[in-house]
Each structure stands twice: as C-alpha cells, then as structure tokens.
PDB file of C-alpha atoms in Angstrom:
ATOM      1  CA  UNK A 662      16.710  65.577   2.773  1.00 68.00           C
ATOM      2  CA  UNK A 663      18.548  62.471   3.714  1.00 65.00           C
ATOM      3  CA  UNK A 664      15.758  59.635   3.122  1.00 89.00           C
ATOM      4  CA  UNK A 665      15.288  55.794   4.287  1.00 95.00           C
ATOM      5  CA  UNK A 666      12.571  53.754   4.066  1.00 95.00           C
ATOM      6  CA  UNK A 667      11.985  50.437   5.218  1.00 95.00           C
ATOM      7  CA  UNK A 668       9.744  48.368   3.288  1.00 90.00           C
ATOM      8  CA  UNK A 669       6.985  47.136   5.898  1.00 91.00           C
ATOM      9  CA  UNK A 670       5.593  49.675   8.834  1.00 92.00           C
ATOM     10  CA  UNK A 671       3.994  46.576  10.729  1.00 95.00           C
ATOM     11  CA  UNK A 672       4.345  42.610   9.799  1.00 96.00           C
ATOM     12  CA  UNK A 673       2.768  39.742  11.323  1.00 97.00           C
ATOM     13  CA  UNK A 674       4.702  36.752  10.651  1.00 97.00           C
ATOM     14  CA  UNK A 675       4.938  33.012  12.064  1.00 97.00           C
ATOM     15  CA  UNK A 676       6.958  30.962  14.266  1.00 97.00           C
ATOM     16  CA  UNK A 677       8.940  29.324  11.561  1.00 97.00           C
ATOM     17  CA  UNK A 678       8.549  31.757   8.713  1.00 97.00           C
ATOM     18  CA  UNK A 679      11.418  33.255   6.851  1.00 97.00           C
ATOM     19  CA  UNK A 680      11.391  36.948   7.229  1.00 97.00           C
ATOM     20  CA  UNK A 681      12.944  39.813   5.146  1.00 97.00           C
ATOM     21  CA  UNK A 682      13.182  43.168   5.841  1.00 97.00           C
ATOM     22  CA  UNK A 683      14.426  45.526   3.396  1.00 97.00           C
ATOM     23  CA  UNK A 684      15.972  49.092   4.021  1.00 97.00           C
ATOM     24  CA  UNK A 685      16.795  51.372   1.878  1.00 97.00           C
ATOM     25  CA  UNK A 686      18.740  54.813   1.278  1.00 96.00           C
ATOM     26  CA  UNK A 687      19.244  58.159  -1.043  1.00 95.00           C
ATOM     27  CA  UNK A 688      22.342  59.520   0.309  1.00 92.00           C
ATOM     28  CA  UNK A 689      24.742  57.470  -0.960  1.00 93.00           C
ATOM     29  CA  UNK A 690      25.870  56.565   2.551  1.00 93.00           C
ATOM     30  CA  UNK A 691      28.599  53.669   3.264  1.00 93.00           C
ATOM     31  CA  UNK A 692      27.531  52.256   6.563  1.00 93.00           C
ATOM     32  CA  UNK A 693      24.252  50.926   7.626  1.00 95.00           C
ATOM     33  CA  UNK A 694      22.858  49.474  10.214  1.00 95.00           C
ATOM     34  CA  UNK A 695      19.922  47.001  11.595  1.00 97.00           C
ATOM     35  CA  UNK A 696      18.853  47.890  15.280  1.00 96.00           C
ATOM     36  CA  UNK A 697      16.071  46.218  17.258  1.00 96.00           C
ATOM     37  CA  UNK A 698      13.883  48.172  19.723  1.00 93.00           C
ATOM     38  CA  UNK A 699      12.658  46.649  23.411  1.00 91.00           C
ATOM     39  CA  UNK A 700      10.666  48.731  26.091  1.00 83.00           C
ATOM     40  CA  UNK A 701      13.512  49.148  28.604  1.00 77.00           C
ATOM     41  CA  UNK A 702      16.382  47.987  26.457  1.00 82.00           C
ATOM     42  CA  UNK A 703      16.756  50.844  24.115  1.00 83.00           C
ATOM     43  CA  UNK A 704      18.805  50.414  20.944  1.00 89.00           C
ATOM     44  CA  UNK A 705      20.581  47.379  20.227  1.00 92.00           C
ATOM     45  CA  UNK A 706      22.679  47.045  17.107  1.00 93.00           C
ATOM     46  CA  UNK A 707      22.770  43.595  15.228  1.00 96.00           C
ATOM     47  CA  UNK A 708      24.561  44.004  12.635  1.00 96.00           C
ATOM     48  CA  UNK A 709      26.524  46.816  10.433  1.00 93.00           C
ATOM     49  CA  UNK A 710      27.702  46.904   7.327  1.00 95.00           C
ATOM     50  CA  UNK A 711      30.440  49.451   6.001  1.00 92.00           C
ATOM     51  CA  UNK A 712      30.362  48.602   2.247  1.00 91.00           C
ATOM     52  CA  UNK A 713      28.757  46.445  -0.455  1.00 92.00           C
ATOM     53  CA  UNK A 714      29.141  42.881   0.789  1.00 88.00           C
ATOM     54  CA  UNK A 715      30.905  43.856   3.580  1.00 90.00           C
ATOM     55  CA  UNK A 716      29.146  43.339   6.981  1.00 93.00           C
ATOM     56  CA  UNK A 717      30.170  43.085  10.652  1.00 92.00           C
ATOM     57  CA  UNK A 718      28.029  41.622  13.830  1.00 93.00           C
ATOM     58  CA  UNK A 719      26.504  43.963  16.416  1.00 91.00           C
ATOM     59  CA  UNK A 720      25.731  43.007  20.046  1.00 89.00           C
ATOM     60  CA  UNK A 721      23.202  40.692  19.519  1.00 94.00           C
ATOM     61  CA  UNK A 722      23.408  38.984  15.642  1.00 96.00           C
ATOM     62  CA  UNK A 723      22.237  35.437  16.999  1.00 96.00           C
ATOM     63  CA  UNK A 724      19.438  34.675  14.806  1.00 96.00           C
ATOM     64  CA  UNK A 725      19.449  37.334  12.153  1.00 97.00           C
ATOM     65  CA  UNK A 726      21.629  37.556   9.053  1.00 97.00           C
ATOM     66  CA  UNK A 727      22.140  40.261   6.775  1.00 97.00           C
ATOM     67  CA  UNK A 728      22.969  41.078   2.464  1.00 97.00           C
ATOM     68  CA  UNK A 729      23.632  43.636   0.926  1.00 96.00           C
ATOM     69  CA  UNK A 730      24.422  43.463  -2.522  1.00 94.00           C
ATOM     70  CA  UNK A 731      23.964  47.577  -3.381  1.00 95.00           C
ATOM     71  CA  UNK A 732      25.368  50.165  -1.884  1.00 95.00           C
ATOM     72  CA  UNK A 733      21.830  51.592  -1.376  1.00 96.00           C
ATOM     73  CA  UNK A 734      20.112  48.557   0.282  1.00 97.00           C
ATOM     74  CA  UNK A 735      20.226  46.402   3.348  1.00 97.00           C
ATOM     75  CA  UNK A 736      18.345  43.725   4.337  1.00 97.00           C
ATOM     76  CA  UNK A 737      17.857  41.752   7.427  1.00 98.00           C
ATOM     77  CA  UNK A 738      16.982  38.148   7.559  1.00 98.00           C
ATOM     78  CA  UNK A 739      15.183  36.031  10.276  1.00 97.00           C
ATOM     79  CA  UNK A 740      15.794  32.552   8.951  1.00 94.00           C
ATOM     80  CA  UNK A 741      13.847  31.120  11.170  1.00 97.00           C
ATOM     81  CA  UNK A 742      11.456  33.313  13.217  1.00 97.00           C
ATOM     82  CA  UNK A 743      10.702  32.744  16.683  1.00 97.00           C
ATOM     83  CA  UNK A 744       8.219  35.029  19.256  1.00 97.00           C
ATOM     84  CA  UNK A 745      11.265  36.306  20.977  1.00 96.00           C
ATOM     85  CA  UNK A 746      11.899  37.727  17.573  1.00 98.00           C
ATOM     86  CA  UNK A 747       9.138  40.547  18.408  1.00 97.00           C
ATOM     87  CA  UNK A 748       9.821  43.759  18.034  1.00 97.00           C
ATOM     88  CA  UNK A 749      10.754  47.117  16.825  1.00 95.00           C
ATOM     89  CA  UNK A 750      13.110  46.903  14.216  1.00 97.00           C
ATOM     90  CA  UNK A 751      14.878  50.328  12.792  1.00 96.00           C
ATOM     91  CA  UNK A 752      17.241  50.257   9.888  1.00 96.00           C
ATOM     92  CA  UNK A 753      19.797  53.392   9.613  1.00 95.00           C
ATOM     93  CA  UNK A 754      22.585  54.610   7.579  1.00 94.00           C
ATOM     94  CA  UNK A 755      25.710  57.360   7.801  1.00 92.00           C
ATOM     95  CA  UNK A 756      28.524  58.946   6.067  1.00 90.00           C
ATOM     96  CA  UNK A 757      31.031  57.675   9.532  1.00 85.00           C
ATOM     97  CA  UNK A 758      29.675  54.584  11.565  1.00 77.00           C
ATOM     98  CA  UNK A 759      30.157  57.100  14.677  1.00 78.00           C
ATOM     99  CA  UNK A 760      28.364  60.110  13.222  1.00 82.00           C
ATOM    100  CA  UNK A 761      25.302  61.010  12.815  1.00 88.00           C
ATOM    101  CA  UNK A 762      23.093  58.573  12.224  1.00 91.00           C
ATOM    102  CA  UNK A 763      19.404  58.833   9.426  1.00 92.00           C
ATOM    103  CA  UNK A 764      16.976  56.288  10.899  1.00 94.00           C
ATOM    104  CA  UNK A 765      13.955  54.890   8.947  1.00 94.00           C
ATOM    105  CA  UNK A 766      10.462  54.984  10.205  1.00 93.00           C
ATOM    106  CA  UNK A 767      11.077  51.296  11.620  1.00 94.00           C
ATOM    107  CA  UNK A 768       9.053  47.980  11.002  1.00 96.00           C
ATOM    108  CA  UNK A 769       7.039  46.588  14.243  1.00 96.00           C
ATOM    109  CA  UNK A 770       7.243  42.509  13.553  1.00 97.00           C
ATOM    110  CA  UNK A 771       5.102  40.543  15.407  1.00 97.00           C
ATOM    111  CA  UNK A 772       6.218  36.770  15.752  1.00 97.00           C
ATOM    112  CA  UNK A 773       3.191  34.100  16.524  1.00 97.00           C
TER     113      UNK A 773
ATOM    114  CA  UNK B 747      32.291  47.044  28.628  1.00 79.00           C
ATOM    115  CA  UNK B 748      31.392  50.009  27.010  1.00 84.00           C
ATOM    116  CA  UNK B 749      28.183  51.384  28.839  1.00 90.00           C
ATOM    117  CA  UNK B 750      25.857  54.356  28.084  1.00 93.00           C
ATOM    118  CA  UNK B 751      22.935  54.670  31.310  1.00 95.00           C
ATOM    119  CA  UNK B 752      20.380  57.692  31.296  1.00 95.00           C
ATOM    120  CA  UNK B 753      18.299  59.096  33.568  1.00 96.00           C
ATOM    121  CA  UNK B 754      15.588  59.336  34.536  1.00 96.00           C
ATOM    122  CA  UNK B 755      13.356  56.327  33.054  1.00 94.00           C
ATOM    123  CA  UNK B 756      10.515  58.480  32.496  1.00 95.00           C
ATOM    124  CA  UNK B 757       9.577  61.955  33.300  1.00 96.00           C
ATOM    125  CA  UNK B 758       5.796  63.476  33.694  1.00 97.00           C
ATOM    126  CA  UNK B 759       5.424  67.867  33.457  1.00 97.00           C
ATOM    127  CA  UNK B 760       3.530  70.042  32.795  1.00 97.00           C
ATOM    128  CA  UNK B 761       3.639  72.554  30.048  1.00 97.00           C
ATOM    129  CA  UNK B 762       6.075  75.632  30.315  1.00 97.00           C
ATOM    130  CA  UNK B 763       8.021  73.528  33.246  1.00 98.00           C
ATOM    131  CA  UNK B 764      12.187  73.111  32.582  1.00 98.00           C
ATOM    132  CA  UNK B 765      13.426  69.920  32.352  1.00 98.00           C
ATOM    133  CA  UNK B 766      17.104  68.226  33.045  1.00 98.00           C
ATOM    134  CA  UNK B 767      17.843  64.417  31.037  1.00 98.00           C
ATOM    135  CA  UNK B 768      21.138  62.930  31.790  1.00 98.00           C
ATOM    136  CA  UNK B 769      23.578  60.835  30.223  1.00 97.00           C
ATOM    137  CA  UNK B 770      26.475  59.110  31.942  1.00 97.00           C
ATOM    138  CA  UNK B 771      28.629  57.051  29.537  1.00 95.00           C
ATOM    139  CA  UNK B 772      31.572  55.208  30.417  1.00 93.00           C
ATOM    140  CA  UNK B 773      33.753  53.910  27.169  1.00 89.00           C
ATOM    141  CA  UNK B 774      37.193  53.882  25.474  1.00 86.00           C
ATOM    142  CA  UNK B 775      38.375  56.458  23.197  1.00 84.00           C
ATOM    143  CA  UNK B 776      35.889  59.125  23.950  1.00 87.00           C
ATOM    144  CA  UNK B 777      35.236  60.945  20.582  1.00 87.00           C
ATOM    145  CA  UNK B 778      31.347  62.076  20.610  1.00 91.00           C
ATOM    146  CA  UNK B 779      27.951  62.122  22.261  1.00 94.00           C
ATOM    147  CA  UNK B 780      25.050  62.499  19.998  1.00 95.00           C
ATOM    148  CA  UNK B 781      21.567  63.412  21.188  1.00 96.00           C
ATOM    149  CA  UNK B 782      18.492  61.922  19.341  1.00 96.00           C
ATOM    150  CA  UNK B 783      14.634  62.717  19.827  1.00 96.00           C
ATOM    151  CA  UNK B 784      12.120  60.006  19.035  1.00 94.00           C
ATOM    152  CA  UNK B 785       8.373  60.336  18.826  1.00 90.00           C
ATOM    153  CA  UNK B 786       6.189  57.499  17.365  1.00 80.00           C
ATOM    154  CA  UNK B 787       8.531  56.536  15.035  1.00 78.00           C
ATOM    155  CA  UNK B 788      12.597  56.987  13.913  1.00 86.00           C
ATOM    156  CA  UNK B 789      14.535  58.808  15.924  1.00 91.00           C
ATOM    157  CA  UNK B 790      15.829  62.094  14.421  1.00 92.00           C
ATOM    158  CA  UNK B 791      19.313  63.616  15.582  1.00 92.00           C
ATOM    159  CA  UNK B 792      19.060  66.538  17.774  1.00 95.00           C
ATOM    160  CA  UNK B 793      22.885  67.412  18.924  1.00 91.00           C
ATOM    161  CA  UNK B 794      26.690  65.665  18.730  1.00 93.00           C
ATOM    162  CA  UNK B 795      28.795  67.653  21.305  1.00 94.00           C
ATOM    163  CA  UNK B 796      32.496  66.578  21.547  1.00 90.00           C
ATOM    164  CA  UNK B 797      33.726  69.116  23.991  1.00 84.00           C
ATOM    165  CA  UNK B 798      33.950  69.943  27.346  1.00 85.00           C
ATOM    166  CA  UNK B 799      31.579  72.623  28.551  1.00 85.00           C
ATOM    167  CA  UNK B 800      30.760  74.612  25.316  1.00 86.00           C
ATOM    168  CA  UNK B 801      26.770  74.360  25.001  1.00 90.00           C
ATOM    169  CA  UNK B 802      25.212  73.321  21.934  1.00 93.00           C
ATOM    170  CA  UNK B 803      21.690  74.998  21.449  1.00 94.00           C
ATOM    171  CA  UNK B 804      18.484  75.178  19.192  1.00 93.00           C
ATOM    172  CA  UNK B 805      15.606  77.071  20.288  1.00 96.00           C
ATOM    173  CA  UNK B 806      14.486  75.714  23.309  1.00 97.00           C
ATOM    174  CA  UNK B 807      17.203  72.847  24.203  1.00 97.00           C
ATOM    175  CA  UNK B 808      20.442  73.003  24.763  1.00 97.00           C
ATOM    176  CA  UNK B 809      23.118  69.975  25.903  1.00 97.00           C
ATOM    177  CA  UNK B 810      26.651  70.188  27.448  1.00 96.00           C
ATOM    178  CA  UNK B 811      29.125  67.490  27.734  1.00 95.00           C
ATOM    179  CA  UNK B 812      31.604  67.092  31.255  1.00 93.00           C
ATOM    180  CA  UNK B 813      34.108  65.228  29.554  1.00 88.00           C
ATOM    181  CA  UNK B 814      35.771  65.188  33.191  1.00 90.00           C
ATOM    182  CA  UNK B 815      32.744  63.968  35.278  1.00 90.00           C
ATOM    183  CA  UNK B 816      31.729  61.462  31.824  1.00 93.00           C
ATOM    184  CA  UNK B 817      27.688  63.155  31.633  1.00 94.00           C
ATOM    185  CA  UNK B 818      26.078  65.080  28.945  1.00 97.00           C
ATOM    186  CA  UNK B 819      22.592  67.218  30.163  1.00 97.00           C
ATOM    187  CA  UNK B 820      19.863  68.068  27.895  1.00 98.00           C
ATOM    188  CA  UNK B 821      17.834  70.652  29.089  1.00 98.00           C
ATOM    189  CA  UNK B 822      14.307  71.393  27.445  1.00 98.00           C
ATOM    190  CA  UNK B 823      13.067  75.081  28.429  1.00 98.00           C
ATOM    191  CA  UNK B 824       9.162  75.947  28.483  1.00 98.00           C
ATOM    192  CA  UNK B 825       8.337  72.660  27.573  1.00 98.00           C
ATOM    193  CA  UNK B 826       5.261  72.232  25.442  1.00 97.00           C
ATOM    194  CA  UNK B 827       3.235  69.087  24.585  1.00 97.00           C
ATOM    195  CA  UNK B 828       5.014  68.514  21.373  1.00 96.00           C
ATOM    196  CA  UNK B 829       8.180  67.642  23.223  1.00 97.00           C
ATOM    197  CA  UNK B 830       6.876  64.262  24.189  1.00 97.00           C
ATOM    198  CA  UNK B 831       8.992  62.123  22.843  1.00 96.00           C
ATOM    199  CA  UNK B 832      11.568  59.561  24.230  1.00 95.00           C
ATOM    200  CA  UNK B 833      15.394  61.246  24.278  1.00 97.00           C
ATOM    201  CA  UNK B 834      18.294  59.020  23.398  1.00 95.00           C
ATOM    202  CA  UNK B 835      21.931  59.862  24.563  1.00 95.00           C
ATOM    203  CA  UNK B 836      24.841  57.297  22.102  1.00 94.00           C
ATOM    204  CA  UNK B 837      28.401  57.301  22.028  1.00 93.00           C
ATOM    205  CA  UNK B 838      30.583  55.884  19.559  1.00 88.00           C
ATOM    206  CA  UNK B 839      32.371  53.320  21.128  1.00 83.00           C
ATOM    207  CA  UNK B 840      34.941  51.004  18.233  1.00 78.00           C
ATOM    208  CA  UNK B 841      32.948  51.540  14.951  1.00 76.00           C
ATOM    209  CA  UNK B 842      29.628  51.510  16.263  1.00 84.00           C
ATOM    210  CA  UNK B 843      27.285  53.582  18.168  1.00 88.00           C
ATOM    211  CA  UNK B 844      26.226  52.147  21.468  1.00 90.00           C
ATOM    212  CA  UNK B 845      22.612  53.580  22.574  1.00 91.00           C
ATOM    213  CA  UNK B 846      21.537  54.615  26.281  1.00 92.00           C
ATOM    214  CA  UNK B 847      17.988  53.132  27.348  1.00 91.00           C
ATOM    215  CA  UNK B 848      16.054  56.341  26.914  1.00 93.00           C
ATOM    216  CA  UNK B 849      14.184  58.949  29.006  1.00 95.00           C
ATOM    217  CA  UNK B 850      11.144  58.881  28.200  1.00 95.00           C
ATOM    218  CA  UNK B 851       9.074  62.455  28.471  1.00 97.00           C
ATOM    219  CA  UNK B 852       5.058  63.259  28.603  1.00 97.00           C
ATOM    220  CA  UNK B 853       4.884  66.929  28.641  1.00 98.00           C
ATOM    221  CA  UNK B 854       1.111  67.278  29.853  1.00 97.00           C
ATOM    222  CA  UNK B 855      -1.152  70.246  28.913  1.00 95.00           C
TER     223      UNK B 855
END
C-alpha cells in the first residue's frame, strides 16, 4: 500500500511564526505536491516538485516555499505566517504529475 | 484558463436513492479525468477514464467521460450512509492536476 504521512494532523501556530510542514512517502514516487484546502475553493496546488531539488510553483505559491532534499520528503514552508494562512493543507505524491495521485491524511493549521 | 466546475455544490438523499455528480472541464490537451472520494480526511482515487463513452465501474459507481460534450458523470447506485463523502472531478492540465470545487454528498439514513 502506497503510504504518506504528514507530520502534524492539526497545528496552531502564530501570526509571525515560521511554520514547517513535512510530508513524506514509501513509494519511491518522483513528483509531489503541496495543496491547500478552502470550503468552496476545492484543491489548489502551490507548489510541485518533480525531483530532488527540483521544484515548480502551483497556482497560488505567494507566501509558501518549499525543499526537498530526498527523494522521499517534501516540506512546505510558511516563512512568515499570517491568518489568511488557515487551512487545510494536503501533501501528495505520483509516479506521472497527471496520474493518479496518493494524498496524505492532511494537516489543519490554524494561524492566530 | 484551464477550468474544472462540478455540480451540484451539495447534495442531501436518502439511503438506497441513485445519484448523478457532474464534471464539466474545459482545458488544453485533454488526456484524463480522474475521480477522487474524500471523507474526513485525504482523498482516495476512485476512477481515471480517458475515453469517450466506455464506463468505468466498481460495485456500486460507475463514471463515463463525453469527450465531445467536455463532462464526466459519476453515478452512485443504492446509496448508503457510508457514501458521504465530498467527490472530486481533476484533469491534468500542463504537468499538474487542476481540481474541481467538489460535490459534496450526505447520504441520510
């Protein structure tokens, strides 16, 4: 079974802070991705990367950076956290960026 | 602009009704629509059709793509409580996967 975890289910963090969130996964995938998750938005990528220290912006990568250093892991980075920063944040990863696509269980970040 | 819109928003039954979801996409270089379920947490994939009018089934749902008309339906038979859960339609559009909003489903008892 194709596995990713992300390493925080909820995190309350504030205005200010510098926040990481780590992903990580078995399969030995290439690509990866960081998606955010509003009520009435759906899905919004924010960034992708297709190899080790490779990366590429999504549709909305203001605010956010990204590393990853393994092939396994992928982390997201709010320098600088702000309350519009709240949300549902799910990390994923695939064999083909237009495939199918493993999600983690997602980390809810709450910005004060 | 690449654009993926579902429909409805939301959708209240009652168990054992049928239900329709639709997906209208409009984007360059068609290739794919993939079908995801999501309950409380990730979403987990349910179907990836790339063809025109050959239905893709397990148990009780089913999708078909109109590659001609640009929709994909995902029909839920006998629904049952356990198929609560908010239904996303994507489509690969450049390297990326760009999401619909979601229908979200309450199947009630």
């Amino acid at each position: 079974d194709v596995k990713v975890t992300q390493s925080s289910r909820y995190l309350v963090k504030r205005t200010g802070e510098k926040v990481f969130l780590e992903c990580v996964q078995d399969m030995d995938h290439e690509n990866m991705f960081w998606y955010r998750q509003d009520p009435g938005l759906g899905l919004r990528l924010i960034y992708f990367s297709y190899d080790v220290k490779m990366k590429e912006k999504g549709d909305i990568p203001e605010g956010y950076s990204v590393s990853r250093e393994k092939k396994e892991r992928f982390s997201l980075i709010l320098e600088s956290a702000s309350t519009n920063q709240t949300s549902m944040y799910l990390c994923a990863s695939s064999v083909d960026p237009t495939y199918e696509q493993y999600f983690g269980p997602g980390t809810r970040l709450t910005v004060t | 602009e690449d654009k993926v819109v579902q429909s409805p928003l939301s959708l209240v039954v009652h168990e054992g009704d049928t239900v329709t979801l639709n997906c209208s996409y409009e984007v360059t270089n068609f290739r794919s629509l993939l079908w995801y379920k999501q309950e409380k947490k990730a979403p987990t994939f349910l179907f990836m059709l790339t063809s025109s009018g050959i239905e893709k089934k397990s148990g009780r749902l089913s999708s078909i793509l109109d590659k001609k008309e640009l929709f994909s339906i995902l029909n839920i038979t006998a629904t049952q409580t356990g198929d609560s859960a908010v239904y996303l339609c994507a489509v690969p559009a450049g390297n990326m996967l760009t999401f619909g909003g979601g229908t979200r489903l309450m199947v009630k008892p």
